PDB file of C-alpha atoms and ligand atoms in Angstrom:
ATOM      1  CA  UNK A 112     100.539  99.317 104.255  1.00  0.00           C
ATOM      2  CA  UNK A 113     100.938  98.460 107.742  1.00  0.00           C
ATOM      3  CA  UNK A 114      98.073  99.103 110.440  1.00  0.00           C
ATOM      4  CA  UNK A 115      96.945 102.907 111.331  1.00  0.00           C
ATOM      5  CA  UNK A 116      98.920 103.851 114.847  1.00  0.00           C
ATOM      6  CA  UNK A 117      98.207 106.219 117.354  1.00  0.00           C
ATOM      7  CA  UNK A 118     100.761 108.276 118.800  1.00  0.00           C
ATOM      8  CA  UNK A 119      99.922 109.977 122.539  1.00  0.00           C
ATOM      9  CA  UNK A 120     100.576 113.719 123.194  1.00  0.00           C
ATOM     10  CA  UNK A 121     103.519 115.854 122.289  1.00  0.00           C
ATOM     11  CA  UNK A 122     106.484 116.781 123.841  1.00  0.00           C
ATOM     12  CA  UNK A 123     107.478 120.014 124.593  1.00  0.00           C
ATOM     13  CA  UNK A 124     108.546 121.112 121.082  1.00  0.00           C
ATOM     14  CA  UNK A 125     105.771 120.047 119.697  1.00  0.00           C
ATOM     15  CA  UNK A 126     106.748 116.823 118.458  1.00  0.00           C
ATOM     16  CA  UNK A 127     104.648 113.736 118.677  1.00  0.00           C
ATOM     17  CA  UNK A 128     106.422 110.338 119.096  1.00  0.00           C
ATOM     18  CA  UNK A 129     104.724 107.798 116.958  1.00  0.00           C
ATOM     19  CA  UNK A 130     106.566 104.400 118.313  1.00  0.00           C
ATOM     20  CA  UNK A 131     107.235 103.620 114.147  1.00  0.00           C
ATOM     21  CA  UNK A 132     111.315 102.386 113.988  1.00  0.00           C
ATOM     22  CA  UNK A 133     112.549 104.810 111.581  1.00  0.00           C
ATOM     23  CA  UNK A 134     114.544 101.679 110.353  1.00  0.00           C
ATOM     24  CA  UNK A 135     110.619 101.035 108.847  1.00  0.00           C
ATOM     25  CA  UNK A 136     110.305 103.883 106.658  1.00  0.00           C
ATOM     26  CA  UNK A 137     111.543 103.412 103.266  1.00  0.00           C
ATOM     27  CA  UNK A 138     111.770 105.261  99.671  1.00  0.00           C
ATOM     28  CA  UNK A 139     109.512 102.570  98.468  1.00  0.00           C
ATOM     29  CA  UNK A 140     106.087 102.807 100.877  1.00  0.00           C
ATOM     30  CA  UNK A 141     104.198 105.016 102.713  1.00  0.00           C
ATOM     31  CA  UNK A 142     103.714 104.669 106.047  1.00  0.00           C
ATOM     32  CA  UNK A 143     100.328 105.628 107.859  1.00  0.00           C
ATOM     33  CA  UNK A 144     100.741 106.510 111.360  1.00  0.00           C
ATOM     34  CA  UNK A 145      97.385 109.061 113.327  1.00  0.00           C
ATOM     35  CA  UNK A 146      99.057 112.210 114.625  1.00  0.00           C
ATOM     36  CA  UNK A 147      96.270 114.241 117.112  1.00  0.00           C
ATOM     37  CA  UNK A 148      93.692 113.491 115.044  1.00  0.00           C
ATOM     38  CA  UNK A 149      95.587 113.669 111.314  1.00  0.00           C
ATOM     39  CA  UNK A 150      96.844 110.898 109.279  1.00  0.00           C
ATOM     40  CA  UNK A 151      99.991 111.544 108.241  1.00  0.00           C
ATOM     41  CA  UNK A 152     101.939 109.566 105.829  1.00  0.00           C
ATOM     42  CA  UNK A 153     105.602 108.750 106.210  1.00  0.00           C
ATOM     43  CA  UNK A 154     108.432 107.935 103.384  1.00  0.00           C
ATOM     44  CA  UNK A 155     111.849 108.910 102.602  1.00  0.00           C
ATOM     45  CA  UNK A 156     113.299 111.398 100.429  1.00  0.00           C
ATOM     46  CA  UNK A 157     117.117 111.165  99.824  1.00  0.00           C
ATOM     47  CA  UNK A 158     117.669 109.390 103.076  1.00  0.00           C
ATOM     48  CA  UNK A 159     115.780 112.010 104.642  1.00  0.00           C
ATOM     49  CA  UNK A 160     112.219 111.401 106.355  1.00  0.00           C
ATOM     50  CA  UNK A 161     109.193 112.718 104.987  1.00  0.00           C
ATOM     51  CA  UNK A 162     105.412 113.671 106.164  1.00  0.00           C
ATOM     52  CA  UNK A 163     102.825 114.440 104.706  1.00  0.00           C
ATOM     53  CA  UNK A 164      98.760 114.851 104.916  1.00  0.00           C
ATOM     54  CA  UNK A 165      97.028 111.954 103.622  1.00  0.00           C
ATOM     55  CA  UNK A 166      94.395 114.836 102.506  1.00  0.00           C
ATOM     56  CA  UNK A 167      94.353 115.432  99.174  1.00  0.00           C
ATOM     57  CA  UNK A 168      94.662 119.269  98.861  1.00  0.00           C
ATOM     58  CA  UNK A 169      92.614 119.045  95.496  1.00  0.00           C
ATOM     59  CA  UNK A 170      89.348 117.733  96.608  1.00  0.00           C
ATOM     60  CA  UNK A 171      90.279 115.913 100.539  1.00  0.00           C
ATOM     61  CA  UNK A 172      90.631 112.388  98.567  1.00  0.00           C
ATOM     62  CA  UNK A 173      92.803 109.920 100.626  1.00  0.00           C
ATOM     63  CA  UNK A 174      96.261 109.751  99.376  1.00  0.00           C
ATOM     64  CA  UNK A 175      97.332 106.862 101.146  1.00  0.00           C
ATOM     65  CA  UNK A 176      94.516 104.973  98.964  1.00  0.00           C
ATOM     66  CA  UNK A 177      96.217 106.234  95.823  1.00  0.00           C
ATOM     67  CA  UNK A 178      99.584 104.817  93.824  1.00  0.00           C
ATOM     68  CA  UNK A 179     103.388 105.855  95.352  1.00  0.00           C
ATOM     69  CA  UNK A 180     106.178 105.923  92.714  1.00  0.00           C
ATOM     70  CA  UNK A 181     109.524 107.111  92.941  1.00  0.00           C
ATOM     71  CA  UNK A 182     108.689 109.591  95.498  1.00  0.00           C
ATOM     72  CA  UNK A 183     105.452 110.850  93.804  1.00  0.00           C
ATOM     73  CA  UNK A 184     102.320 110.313  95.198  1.00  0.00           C
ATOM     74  CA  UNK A 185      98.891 109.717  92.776  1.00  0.00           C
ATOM     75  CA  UNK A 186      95.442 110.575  94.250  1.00  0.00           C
ATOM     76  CA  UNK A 187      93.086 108.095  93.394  1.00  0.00           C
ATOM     77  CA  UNK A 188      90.191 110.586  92.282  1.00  0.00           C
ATOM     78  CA  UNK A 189      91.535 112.982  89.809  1.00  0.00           C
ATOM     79  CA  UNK A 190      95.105 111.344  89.345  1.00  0.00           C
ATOM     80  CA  UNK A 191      96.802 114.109  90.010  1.00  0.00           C
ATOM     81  CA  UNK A 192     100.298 113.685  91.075  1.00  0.00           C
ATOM     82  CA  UNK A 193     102.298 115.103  93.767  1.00  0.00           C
ATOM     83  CA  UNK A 194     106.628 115.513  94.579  1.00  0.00           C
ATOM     84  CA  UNK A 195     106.296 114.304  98.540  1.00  0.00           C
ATOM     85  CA  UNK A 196     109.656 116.257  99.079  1.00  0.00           C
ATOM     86  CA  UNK A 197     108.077 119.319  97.851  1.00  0.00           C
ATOM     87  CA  UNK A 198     104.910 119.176  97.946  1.00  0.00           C
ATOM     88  CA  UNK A 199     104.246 120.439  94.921  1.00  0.00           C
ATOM     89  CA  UNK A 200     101.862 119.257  91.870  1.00  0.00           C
ATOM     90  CA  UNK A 201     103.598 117.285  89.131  1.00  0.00           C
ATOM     91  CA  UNK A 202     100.194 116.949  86.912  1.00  0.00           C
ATOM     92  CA  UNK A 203      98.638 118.745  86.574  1.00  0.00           C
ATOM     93  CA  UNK A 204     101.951 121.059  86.182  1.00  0.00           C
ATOM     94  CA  UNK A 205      99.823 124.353  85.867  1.00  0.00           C
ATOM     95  CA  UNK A 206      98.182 123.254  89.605  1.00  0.00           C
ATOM     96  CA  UNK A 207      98.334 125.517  92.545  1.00  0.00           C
ATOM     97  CA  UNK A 208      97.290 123.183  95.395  1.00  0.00           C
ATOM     98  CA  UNK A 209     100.390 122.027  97.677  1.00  0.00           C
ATOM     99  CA  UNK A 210     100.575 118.675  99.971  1.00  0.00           C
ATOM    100  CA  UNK A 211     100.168 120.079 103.495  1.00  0.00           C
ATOM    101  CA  UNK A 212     103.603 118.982 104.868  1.00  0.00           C
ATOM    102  CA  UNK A 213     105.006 118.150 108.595  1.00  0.00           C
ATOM    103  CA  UNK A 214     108.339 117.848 110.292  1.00  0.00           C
ATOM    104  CA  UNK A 215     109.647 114.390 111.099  1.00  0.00           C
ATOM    105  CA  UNK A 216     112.743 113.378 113.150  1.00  0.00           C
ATOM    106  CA  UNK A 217     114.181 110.263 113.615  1.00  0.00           C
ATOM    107  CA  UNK A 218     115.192 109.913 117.636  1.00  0.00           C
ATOM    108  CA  UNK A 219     116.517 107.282 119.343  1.00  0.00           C
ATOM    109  CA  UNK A 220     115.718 104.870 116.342  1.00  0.00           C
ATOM    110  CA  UNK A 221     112.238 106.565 116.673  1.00  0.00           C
ATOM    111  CA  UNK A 222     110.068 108.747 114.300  1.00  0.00           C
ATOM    112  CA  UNK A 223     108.641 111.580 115.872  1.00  0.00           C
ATOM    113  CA  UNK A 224     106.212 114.303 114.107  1.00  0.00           C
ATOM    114  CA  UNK A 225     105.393 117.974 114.564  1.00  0.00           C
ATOM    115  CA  UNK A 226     102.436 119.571 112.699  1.00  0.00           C
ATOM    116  CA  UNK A 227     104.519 122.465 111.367  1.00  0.00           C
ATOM    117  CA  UNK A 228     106.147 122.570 107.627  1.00  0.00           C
ATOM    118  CA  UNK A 229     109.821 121.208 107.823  1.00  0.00           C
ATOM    119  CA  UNK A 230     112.041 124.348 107.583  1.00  0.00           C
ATOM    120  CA  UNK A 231     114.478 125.312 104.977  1.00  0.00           C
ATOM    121  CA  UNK A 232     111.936 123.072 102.212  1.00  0.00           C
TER     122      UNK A 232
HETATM  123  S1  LIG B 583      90.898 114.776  95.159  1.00  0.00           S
HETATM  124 FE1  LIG B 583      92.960 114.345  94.699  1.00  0.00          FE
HETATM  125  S2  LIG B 583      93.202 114.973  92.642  1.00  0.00           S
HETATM  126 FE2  LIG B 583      91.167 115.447  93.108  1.00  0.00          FE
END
């Protein structure tokens, strides 16, 4: 995983540009990038980008610590097991807890991050 990065205030919609190439986010790694104070992790999802909380909503482990598989995420403290796209549990299945999910745009060959759940997923 590549170094933590900083990313300086937001722009007028909210979005905060990080500086990461979106070239650099893949389906196969997570990418760790600080967003006002959060770590947010980055991937793809069906070409599409994806962020995420690197808070565990079970018990605030850190995800980016655990195992990243086909688009599933595994906390290293319980194991459970989380769709990034979703943000929904995959084990256990009868969970309630969701990943606490963010909006990322690629612009100008840039990734750029708003604290707000993508819309429409
Ligand atoms: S803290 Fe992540 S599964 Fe318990």
């Amino acid at each position: 995983m590549p170094l933590l990065r900083r990313t300086p205030p937001p722009d007028a919609d909210g979005f905060y540009q990080t500086g990461i190439p979106a070239g650099e986010i893949t389906a196969e790694s997570l990418t760790r990038v600080k967003v006002s104070g959060q770590v947010v992790l980055l991937t793809r999802s069906g070409g599409s980008l994806v962020a995420f909380s690197s808070i565990c909503p079970h018990a605030a482990a850190d995800l980016s610590k655990g195992r990243f598989v086909r688009g599933q995420v595994k906390c290293p403290d319980h194991g459970y097991t989380f769709d990034v796209r979703t943000g929904r549990p995959t084990w256990p299945e009868d969970e309630v807890c969701r990943l606490k999910r963010f909006t990322a745009v690629e612009e100008a060959g840039l990734v750029k991050i708003r604290l707000t759940a993508p819309e429409g997923r």
